[in-house]
PDB file of C-alpha atoms and ligand atoms in Angstrom:
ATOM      1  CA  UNK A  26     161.098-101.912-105.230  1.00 66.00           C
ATOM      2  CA  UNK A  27     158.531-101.460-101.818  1.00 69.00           C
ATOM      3  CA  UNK A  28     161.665-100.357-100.332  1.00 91.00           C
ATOM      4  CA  UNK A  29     162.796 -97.859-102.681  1.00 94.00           C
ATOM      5  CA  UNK A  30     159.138 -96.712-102.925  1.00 95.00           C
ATOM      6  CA  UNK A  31     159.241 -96.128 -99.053  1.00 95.00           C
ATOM      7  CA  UNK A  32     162.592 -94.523 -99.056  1.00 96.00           C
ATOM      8  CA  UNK A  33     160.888 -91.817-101.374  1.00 97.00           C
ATOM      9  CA  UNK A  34     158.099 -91.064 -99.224  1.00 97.00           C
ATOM     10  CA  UNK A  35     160.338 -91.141 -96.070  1.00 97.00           C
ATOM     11  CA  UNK A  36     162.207 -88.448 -97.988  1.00 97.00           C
ATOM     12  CA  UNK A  37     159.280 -86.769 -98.943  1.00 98.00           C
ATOM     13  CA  UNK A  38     158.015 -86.634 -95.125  1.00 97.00           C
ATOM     14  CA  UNK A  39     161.125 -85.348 -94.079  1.00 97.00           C
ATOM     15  CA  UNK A  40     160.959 -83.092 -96.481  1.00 98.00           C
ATOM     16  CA  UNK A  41     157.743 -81.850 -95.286  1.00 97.00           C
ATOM     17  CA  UNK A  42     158.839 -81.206 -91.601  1.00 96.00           C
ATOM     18  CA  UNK A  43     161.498 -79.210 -93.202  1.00 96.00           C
ATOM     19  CA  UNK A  44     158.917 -77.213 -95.286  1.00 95.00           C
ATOM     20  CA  UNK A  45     156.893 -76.368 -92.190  1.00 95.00           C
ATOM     21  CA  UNK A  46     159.693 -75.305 -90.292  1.00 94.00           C
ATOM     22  CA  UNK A  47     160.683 -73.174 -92.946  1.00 92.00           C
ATOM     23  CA  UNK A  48     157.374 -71.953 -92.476  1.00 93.00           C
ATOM     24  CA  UNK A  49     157.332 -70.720 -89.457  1.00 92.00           C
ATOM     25  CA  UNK A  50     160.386 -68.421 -90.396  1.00 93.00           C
ATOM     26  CA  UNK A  51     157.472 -66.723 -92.389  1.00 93.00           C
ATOM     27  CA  UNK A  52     158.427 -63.447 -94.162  1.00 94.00           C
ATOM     28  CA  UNK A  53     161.524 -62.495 -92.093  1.00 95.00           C
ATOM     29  CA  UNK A  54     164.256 -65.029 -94.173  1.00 94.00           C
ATOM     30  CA  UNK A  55     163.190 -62.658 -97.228  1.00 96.00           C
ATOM     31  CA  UNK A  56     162.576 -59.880 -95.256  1.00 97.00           C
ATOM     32  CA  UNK A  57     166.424 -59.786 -93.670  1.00 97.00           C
ATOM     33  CA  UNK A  58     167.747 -60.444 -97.739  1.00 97.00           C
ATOM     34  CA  UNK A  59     165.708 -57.261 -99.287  1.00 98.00           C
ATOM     35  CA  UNK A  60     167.323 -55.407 -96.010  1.00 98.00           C
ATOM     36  CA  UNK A  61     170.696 -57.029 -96.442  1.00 98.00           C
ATOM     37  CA  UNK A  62     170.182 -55.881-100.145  1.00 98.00           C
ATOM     38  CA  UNK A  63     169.252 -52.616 -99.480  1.00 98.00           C
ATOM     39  CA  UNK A  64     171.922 -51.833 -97.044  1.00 97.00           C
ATOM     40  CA  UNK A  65     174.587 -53.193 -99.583  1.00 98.00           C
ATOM     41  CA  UNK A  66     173.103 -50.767-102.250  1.00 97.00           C
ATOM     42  CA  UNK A  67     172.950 -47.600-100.145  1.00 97.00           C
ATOM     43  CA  UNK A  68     176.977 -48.083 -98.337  1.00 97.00           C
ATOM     44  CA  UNK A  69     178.028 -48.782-102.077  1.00 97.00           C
ATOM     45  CA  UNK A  70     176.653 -45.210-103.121  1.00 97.00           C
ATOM     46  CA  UNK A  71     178.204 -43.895 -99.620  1.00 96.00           C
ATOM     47  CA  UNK A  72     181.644 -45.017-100.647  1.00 97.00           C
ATOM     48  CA  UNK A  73     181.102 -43.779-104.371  1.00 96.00           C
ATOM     49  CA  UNK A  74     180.228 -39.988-103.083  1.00 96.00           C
ATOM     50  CA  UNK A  75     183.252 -40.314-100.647  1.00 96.00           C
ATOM     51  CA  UNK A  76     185.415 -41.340-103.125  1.00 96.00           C
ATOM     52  CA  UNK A  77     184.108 -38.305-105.603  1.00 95.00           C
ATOM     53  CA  UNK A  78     184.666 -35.578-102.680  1.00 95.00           C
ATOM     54  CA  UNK A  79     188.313 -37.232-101.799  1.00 95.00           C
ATOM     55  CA  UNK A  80     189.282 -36.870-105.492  1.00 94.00           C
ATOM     56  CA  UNK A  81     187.273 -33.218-105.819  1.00 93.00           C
ATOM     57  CA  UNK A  82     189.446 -32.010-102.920  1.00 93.00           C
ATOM     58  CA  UNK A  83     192.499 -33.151-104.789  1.00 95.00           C
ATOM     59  CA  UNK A  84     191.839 -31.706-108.040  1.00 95.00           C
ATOM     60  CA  UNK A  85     190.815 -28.397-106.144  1.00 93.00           C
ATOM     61  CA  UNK A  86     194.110 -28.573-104.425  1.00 94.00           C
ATOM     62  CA  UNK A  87     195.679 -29.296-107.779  1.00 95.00           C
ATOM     63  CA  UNK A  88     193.994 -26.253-109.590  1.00 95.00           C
ATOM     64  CA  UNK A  89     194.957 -23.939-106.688  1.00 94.00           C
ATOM     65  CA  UNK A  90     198.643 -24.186-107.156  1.00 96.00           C
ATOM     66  CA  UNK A  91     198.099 -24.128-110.946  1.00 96.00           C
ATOM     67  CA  UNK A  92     197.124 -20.658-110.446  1.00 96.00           C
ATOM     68  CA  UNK A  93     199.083 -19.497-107.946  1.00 96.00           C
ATOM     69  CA  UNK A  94     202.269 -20.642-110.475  1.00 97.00           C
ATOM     70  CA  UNK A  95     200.221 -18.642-113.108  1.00 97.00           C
ATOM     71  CA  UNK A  96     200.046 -15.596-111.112  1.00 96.00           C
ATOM     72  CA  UNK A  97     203.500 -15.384-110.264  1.00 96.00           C
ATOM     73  CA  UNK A  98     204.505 -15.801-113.914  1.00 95.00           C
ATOM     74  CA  UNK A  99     202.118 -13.224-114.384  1.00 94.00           C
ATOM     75  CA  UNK A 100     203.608 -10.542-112.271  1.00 95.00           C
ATOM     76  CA  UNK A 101     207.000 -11.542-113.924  1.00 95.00           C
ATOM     77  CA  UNK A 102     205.660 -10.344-117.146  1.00 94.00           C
ATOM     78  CA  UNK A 103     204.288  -7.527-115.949  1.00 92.00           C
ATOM     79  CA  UNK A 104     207.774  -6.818-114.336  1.00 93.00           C
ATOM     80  CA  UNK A 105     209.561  -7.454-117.435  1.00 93.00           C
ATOM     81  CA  UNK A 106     207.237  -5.158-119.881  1.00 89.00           C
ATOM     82  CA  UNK A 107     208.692  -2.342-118.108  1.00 89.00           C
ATOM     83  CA  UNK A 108     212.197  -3.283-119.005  1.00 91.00           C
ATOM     84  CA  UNK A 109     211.769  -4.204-123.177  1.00 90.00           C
ATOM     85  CA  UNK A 110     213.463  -2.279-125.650  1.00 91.00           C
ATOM     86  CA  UNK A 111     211.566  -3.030-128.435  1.00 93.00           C
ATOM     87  CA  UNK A 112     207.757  -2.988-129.120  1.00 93.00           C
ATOM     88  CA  UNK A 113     207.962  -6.693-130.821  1.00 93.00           C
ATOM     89  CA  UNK A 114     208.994  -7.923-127.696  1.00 93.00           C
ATOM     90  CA  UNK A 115     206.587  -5.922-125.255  1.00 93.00           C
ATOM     91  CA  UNK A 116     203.585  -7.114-127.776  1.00 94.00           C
ATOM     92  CA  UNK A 117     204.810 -10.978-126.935  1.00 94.00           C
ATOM     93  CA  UNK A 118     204.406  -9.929-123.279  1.00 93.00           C
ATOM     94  CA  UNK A 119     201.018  -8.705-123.197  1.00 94.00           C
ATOM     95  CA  UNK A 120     200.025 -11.875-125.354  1.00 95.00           C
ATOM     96  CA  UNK A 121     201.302 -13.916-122.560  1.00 94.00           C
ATOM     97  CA  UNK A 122     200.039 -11.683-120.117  1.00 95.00           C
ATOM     98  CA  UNK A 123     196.616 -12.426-122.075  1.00 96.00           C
ATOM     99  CA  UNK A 124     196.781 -16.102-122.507  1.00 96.00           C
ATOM    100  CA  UNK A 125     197.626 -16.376-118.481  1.00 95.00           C
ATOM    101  CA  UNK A 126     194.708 -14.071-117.534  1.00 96.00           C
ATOM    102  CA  UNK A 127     192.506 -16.021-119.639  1.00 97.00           C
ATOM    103  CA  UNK A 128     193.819 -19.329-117.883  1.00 96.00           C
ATOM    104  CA  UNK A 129     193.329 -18.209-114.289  1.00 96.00           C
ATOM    105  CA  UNK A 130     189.640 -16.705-115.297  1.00 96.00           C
ATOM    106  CA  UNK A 131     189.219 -20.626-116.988  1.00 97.00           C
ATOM    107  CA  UNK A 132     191.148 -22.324-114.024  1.00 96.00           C
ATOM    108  CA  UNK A 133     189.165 -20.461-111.660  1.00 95.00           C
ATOM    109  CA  UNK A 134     185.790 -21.730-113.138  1.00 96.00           C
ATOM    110  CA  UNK A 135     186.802 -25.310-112.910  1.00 94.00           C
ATOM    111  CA  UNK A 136     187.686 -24.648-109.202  1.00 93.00           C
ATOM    112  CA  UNK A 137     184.308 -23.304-108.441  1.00 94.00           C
ATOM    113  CA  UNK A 138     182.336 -26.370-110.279  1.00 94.00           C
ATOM    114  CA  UNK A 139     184.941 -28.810-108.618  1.00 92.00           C
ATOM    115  CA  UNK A 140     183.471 -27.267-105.462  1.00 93.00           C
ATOM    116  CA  UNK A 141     179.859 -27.225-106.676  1.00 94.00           C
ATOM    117  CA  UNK A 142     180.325 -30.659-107.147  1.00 92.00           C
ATOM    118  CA  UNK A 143     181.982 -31.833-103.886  1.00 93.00           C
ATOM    119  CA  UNK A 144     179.174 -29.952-102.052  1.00 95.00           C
ATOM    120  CA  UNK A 145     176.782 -31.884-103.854  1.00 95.00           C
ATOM    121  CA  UNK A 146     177.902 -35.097-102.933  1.00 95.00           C
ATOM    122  CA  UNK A 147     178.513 -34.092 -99.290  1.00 95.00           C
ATOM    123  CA  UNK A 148     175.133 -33.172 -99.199  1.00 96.00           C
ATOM    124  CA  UNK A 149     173.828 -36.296-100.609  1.00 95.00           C
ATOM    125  CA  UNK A 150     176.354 -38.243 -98.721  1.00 95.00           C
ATOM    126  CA  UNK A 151     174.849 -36.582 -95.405  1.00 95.00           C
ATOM    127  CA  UNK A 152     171.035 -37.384 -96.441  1.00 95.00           C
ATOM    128  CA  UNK A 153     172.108 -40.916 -96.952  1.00 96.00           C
ATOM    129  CA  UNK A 154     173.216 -41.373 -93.134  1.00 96.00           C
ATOM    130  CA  UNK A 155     170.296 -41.089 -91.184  1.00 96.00           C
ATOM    131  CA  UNK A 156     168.583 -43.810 -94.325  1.00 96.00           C
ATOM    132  CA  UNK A 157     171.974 -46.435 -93.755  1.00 97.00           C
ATOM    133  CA  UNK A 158     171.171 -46.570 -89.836  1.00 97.00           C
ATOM    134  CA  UNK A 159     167.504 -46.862 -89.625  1.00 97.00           C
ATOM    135  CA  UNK A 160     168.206 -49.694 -92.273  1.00 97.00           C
ATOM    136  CA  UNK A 161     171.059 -51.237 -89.796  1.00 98.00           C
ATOM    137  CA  UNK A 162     168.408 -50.498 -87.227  1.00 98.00           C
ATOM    138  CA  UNK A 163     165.754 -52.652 -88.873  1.00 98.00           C
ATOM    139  CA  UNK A 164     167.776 -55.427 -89.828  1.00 98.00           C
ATOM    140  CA  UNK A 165     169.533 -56.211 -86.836  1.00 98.00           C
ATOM    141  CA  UNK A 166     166.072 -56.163 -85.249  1.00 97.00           C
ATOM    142  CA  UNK A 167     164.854 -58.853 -87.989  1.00 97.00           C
ATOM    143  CA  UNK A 168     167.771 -61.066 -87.834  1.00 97.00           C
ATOM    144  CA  UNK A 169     167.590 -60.853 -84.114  1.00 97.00           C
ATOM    145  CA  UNK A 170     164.115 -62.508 -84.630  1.00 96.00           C
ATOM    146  CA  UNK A 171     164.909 -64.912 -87.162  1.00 95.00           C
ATOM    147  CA  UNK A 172     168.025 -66.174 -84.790  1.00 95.00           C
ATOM    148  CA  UNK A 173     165.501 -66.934 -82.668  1.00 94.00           C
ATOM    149  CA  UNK A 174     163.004 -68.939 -84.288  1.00 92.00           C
ATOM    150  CA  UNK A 175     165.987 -70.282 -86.193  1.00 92.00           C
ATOM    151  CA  UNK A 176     167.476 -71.434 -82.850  1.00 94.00           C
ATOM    152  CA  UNK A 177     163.832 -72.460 -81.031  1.00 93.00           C
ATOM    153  CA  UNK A 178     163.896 -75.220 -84.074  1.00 94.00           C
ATOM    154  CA  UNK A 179     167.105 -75.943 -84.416  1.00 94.00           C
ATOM    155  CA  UNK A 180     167.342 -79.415 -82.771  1.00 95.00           C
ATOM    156  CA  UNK A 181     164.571 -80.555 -84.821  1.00 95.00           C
ATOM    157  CA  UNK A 182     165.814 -78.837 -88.024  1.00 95.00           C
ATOM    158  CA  UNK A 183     169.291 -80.829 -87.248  1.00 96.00           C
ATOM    159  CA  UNK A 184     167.262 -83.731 -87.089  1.00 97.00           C
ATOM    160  CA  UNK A 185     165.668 -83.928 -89.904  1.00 97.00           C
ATOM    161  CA  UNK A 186     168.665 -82.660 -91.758  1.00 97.00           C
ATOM    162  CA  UNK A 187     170.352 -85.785 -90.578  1.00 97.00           C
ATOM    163  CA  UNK A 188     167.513 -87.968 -91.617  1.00 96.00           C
ATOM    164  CA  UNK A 189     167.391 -86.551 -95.205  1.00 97.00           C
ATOM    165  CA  UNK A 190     170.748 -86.884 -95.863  1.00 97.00           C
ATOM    166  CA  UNK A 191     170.363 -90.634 -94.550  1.00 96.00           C
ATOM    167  CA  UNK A 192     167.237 -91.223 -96.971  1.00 96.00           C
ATOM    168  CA  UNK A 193     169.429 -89.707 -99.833  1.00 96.00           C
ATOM    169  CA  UNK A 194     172.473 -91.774 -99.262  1.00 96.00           C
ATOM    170  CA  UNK A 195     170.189 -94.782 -99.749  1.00 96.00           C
ATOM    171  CA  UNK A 196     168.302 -93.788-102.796  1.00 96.00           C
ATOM    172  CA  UNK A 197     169.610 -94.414-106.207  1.00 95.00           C
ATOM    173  CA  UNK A 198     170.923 -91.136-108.175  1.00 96.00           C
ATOM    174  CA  UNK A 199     169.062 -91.206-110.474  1.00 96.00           C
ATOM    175  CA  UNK A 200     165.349 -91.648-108.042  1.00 96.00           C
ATOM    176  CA  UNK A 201     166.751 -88.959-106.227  1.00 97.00           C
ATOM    177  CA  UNK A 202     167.233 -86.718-109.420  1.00 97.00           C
ATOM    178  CA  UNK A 203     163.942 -87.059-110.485  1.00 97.00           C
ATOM    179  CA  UNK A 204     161.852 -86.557-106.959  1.00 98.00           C
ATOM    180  CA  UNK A 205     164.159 -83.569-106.878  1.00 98.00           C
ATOM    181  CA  UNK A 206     162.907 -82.358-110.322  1.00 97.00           C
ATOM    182  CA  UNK A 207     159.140 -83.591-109.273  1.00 97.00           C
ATOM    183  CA  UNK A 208     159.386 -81.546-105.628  1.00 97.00           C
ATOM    184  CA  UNK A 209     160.932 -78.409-107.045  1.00 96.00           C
ATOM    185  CA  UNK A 210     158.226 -77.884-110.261  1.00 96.00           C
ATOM    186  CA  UNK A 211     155.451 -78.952-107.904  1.00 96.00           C
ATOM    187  CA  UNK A 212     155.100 -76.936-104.674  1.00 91.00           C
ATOM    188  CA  UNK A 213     157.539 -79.368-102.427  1.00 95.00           C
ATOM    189  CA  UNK A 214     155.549 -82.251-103.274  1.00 96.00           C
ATOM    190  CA  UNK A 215     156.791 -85.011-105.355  1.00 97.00           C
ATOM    191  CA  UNK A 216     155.702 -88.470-103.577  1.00 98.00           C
ATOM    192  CA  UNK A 217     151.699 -88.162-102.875  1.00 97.00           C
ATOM    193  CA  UNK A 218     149.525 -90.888-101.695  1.00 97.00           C
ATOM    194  CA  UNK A 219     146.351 -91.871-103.727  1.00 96.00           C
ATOM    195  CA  UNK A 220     142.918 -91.006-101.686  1.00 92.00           C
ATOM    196  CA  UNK A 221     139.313 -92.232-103.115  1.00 92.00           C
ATOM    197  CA  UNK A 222     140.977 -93.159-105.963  1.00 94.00           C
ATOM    198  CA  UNK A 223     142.370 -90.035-106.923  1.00 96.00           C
ATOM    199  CA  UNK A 224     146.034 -88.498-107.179  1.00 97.00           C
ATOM    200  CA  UNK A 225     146.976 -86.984-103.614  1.00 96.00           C
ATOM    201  CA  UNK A 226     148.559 -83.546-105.399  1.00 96.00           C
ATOM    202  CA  UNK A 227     146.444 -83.232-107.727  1.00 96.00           C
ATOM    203  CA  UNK A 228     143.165 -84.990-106.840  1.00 96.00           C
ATOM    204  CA  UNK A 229     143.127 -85.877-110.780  1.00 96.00           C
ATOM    205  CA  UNK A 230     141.279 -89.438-110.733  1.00 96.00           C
ATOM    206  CA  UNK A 231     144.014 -92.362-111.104  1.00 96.00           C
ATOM    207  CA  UNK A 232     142.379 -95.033-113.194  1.00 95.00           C
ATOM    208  CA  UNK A 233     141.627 -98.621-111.220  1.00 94.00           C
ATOM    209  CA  UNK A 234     144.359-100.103-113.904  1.00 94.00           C
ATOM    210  CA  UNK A 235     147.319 -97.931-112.110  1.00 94.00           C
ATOM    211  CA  UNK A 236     145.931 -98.298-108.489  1.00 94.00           C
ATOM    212  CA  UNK A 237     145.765-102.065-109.046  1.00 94.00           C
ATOM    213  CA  UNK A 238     149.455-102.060-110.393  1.00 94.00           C
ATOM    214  CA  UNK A 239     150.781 -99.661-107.982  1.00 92.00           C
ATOM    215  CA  UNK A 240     149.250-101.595-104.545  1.00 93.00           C
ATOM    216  CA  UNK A 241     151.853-104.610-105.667  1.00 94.00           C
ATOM    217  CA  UNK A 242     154.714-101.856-104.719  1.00 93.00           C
ATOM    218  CA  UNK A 243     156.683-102.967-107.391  1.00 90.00           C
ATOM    219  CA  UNK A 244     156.736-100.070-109.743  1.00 92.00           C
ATOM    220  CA  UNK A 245     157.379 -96.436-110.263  1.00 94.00           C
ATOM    221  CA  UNK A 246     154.056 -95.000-111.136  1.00 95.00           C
ATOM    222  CA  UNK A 247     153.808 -91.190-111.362  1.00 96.00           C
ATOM    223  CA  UNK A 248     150.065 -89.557-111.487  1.00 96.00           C
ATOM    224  CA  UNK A 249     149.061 -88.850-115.429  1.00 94.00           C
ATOM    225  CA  UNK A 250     148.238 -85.065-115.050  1.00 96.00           C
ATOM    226  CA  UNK A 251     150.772 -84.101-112.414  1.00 96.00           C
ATOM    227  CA  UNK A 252     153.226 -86.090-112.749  1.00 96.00           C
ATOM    228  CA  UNK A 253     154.376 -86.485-108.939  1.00 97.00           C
ATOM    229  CA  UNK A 254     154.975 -90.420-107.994  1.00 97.00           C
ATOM    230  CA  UNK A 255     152.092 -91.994-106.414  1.00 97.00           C
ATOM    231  CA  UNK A 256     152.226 -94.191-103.477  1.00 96.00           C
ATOM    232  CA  UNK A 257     149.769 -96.803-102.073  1.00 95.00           C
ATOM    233  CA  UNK A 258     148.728 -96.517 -98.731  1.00 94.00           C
ATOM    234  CA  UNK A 259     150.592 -99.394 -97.257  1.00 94.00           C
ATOM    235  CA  UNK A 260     153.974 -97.484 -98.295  1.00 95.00           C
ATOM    236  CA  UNK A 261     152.209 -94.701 -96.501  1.00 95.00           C
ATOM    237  CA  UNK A 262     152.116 -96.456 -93.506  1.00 94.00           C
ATOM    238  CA  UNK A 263     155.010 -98.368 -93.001  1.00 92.00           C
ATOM    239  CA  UNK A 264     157.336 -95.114 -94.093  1.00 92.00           C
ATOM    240  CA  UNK A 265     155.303 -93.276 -91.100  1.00 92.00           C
ATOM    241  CA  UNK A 266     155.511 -95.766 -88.784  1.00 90.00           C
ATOM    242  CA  UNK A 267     159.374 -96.088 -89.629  1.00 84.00           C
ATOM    243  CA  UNK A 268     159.922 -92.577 -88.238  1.00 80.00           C
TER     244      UNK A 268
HETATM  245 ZN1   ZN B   6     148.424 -85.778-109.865  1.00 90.60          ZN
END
């Protein structure tokens, strides 16, 4: 039991180098994600507005020969109302000489919104450039400093990455489960030490009942209020001096 008492403090203290190098990364990990995040949003809308002028250009081109085919059928009819015999059949010509008119005047407005609407997005499309590159700007300059902090630790970081991964090996699943559950709801801290008498995360008062049973080492005793695994000093000390 001492030993899988010590292994979870080990872990713990290892897990605390970890924490404070993570610390000195400060803002810029979450910094370089809102900026990653941001970029992504703003080159998705790029490609959207690109997309809508490609296909406005299309259905422009589209509408264009529809009318030109109109127009020729047009002058056809014109062409053939001077050759009808009858007044039936000039009547059906001016209705189709109607209905095409009509078309090209219709046609003709959906060209000019089609256009309308392709300006539009090249317009918005061109505001977004100058936003995309400082944000490329900005984040290249914050990764380029988080590389570096990121590589002025990275020995250590390897390190202690090795060591946890030793610690974890050797601790039963089911230990390791729970100071996982016990670090992650409480700030990183799952395996505290017991000072004056009181819990080391929470600094609630451990009664002298616990702190006699838990200076045999032979037991899993967690504080009452916090619920993070208390330790006595002596695991303290020979997990520290292990290192
Ligand atoms: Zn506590």
């Amino acid at each position: 039991m001492e030993n899988r008492l010590r292994l979870l403090f080990s872990l713990q203290l290892v897990d605390a180098g970890l924490a404070e190098l993570e610390e000195l990364k400060g803002d810029l990990p979450a910094t370089v994600k809102t900026l990653q995040e941001s970029l992504g949003e703003r080159r998705t809308t790029q490609s959207e507005l690109e997309s809508l002028i490609k296909q406005a250009t299309v259905s422009r081109d589209e509408t264009d020969v529809e009318i030109m085919t109109i127009k020729e059928r047009l002058e056809k009819y014109k062409t053939q109302q001077f050759q009808v015999k009858t007044n039936k059949q000039y009547d059906a010509l001016a209705r189709e000489i109607d209905q095409s008119q009509d078309r090209i005047t219709k046609l003709g407005k959906e060209l000019e919104a089609l256009e309308g609407k392709a300006a539009i997005a090249a317009k918005d499309a061109e505001q977004l450039k100058p936003e995309i590159d400082e944000l490329e700007a900005e984040l290249a300059e914050r990764q380029k400093e988080l590389n570096a902090v990121t590589k002025e630790h990275e020995a250590e970081e390897l390190k202690l990455r090795h060591e946890r991964e030793k610690h974890v090996a050797k601790l039963s699943k089911s230990d390791y489960q729970l100071y996982e559950r016990i670090r992650k709801a409480k700030d990183g801290r799952a395996v505290v030490p017991v000072k004056r008498s009181s819990c080391g995360g929470c600094f609630n008062r451990v009664p002298p009942q616990k702190i006699l049973e838990l200076r045999k080492n032979d037991a899993l005793i967690t504080c009452e209020r916090c619920g993070r695994i208390l330790v006595s000093d002596e695991i303290v000390e020979t997990a520290t001096n292990a290192r």
